[in-house]
């Protein structure tokens, strides 16, 4: 499942740092909403995600908005961008679901 641009995503995109960036990383891009926003003030945006459905969403949203400076890389965490540096990393973590037995027990 790829999450839609929910209210938290919209809030973050409105209040994200908007300064020139040579390279911006959108880690766990989902629908690509943060990449789309960052594309306007970034020379290059690299969007990463683990979900195999993400490329169709990011490609569609980029084309719909006439944006051409977003590069999508598939993989887990920072692995797809190992060795690269970024001026800006807007990030909204996805909701994670863990089995109960993996959660730490607080007493």
CSV table of C-alpha atoms in Angstrom, one decimal:
chain,number,residue,atom,x,y,z
A,1,UNK,CA,0.0,0.0,0.0
A,2,UNK,CA,1.2,3.5,-0.8
A,3,UNK,CA,-0.3,6.1,1.5
A,4,UNK,CA,-2.0,9.1,0.1
A,5,UNK,CA,-0.8,12.7,1.0
A,6,UNK,CA,-2.4,12.8,4.4
A,7,UNK,CA,-2.7,15.9,6.6
A,8,UNK,CA,0.7,15.3,8.2
A,9,UNK,CA,2.4,15.1,4.8
A,10,UNK,CA,0.7,18.3,3.7
A,11,UNK,CA,1.7,20.0,7.0
A,12,UNK,CA,5.3,19.0,6.6
A,13,UNK,CA,5.4,20.1,2.9
A,14,UNK,CA,4.1,23.5,3.9
A,15,UNK,CA,6.7,24.0,6.6
A,16,UNK,CA,9.7,22.3,5.0
A,17,UNK,CA,12.9,24.3,4.7
A,18,UNK,CA,12.8,26.0,1.3
A,19,UNK,CA,16.3,27.0,0.5
A,20,UNK,CA,18.4,26.1,-2.5
A,21,UNK,CA,19.7,22.5,-2.4
A,22,UNK,CA,22.1,20.9,-4.8
A,23,UNK,CA,20.9,17.5,-3.6
A,24,UNK,CA,17.8,16.6,-1.6
A,25,UNK,CA,16.9,13.1,-0.3
A,26,UNK,CA,13.3,12.1,0.2
A,27,UNK,CA,13.7,8.9,2.3
A,28,UNK,CA,10.7,6.7,2.1
A,29,UNK,CA,9.0,8.8,-0.5
A,30,UNK,CA,5.6,7.0,-0.8
A,31,UNK,CA,3.4,9.1,-3.1
A,32,UNK,CA,6.3,11.6,-3.7
A,33,UNK,CA,4.7,14.6,-2.1
A,34,UNK,CA,7.8,15.8,-0.4
A,35,UNK,CA,9.9,15.2,-3.5
A,36,UNK,CA,7.4,17.2,-5.6
A,37,UNK,CA,7.7,20.2,-3.2
A,38,UNK,CA,11.5,20.0,-2.9
A,39,UNK,CA,11.9,19.8,-6.7
A,40,UNK,CA,11.2,23.5,-7.0
A,41,UNK,CA,14.2,24.6,-5.0
A,42,UNK,CA,16.5,21.6,-5.5
A,43,UNK,CA,18.9,20.9,-8.4
A,44,UNK,CA,18.3,17.2,-7.9
A,45,UNK,CA,15.9,15.2,-5.7
A,46,UNK,CA,16.5,11.5,-5.1
A,47,UNK,CA,13.5,9.7,-3.8
A,48,UNK,CA,13.9,6.3,-2.2
A,49,UNK,CA,11.5,3.6,-1.1
A,50,UNK,CA,11.1,-0.1,-0.5
A,51,UNK,CA,7.6,-0.5,-1.7
A,52,UNK,CA,7.4,-1.9,-5.3
A,53,UNK,CA,4.2,0.1,-6.0
A,54,UNK,CA,5.9,3.5,-5.4
A,55,UNK,CA,7.5,4.0,-8.9
A,56,UNK,CA,4.2,4.2,-10.6
A,57,UNK,CA,2.9,6.8,-8.1
A,58,UNK,CA,6.0,9.0,-8.2
A,59,UNK,CA,6.3,8.8,-12.0
A,60,UNK,CA,2.6,9.7,-12.4
A,61,UNK,CA,2.7,12.6,-9.9
A,62,UNK,CA,6.0,14.0,-11.4
A,63,UNK,CA,4.7,13.9,-14.9
A,64,UNK,CA,1.3,15.3,-13.9
A,65,UNK,CA,3.2,18.3,-12.3
A,66,UNK,CA,5.8,18.7,-15.1
A,67,UNK,CA,8.7,17.9,-12.8
A,68,UNK,CA,11.8,16.3,-14.3
A,69,UNK,CA,14.5,16.5,-11.6
A,70,UNK,CA,13.3,13.6,-9.4
A,71,UNK,CA,15.2,10.4,-9.5
A,72,UNK,CA,13.7,7.3,-7.9
A,73,UNK,CA,15.8,4.6,-6.3
A,74,UNK,CA,14.4,1.5,-4.8
A,75,UNK,CA,15.9,-0.1,-1.6
A,76,UNK,CA,15.8,-0.1,2.1
A,77,UNK,CA,16.8,2.9,4.2
A,78,UNK,CA,20.0,4.7,3.1
A,79,UNK,CA,21.2,1.7,1.0
A,80,UNK,CA,20.1,3.2,-2.4
A,81,UNK,CA,22.1,6.3,-1.7
A,82,UNK,CA,25.2,4.9,0.0
A,83,UNK,CA,28.2,7.2,-0.4
A,84,UNK,CA,26.1,10.2,-1.4
A,85,UNK,CA,25.7,13.4,0.5
A,86,UNK,CA,22.7,15.7,0.7
A,87,UNK,CA,22.0,19.3,1.6
A,88,UNK,CA,18.5,18.6,2.7
A,89,UNK,CA,16.5,15.5,3.9
A,90,UNK,CA,12.8,16.2,4.5
A,91,UNK,CA,11.5,13.1,6.2
A,92,UNK,CA,8.2,11.8,7.4
A,93,UNK,CA,8.3,8.3,8.8
A,94,UNK,CA,5.8,5.8,7.7
A,95,UNK,CA,3.5,4.0,10.2
A,96,UNK,CA,5.3,0.9,11.2
A,97,UNK,CA,3.5,-2.2,12.5
A,98,UNK,CA,5.4,-4.6,14.7
A,99,UNK,CA,4.3,-7.9,16.2
A,100,UNK,CA,3.6,-7.5,19.9
A,101,UNK,CA,6.5,-9.9,20.8
A,102,UNK,CA,9.0,-7.5,19.2
A,103,UNK,CA,8.0,-4.5,21.2
A,104,UNK,CA,10.1,-3.7,24.3
A,105,UNK,CA,8.4,-4.4,27.5
A,106,UNK,CA,8.4,-1.4,29.9
A,107,UNK,CA,7.8,-2.2,33.5
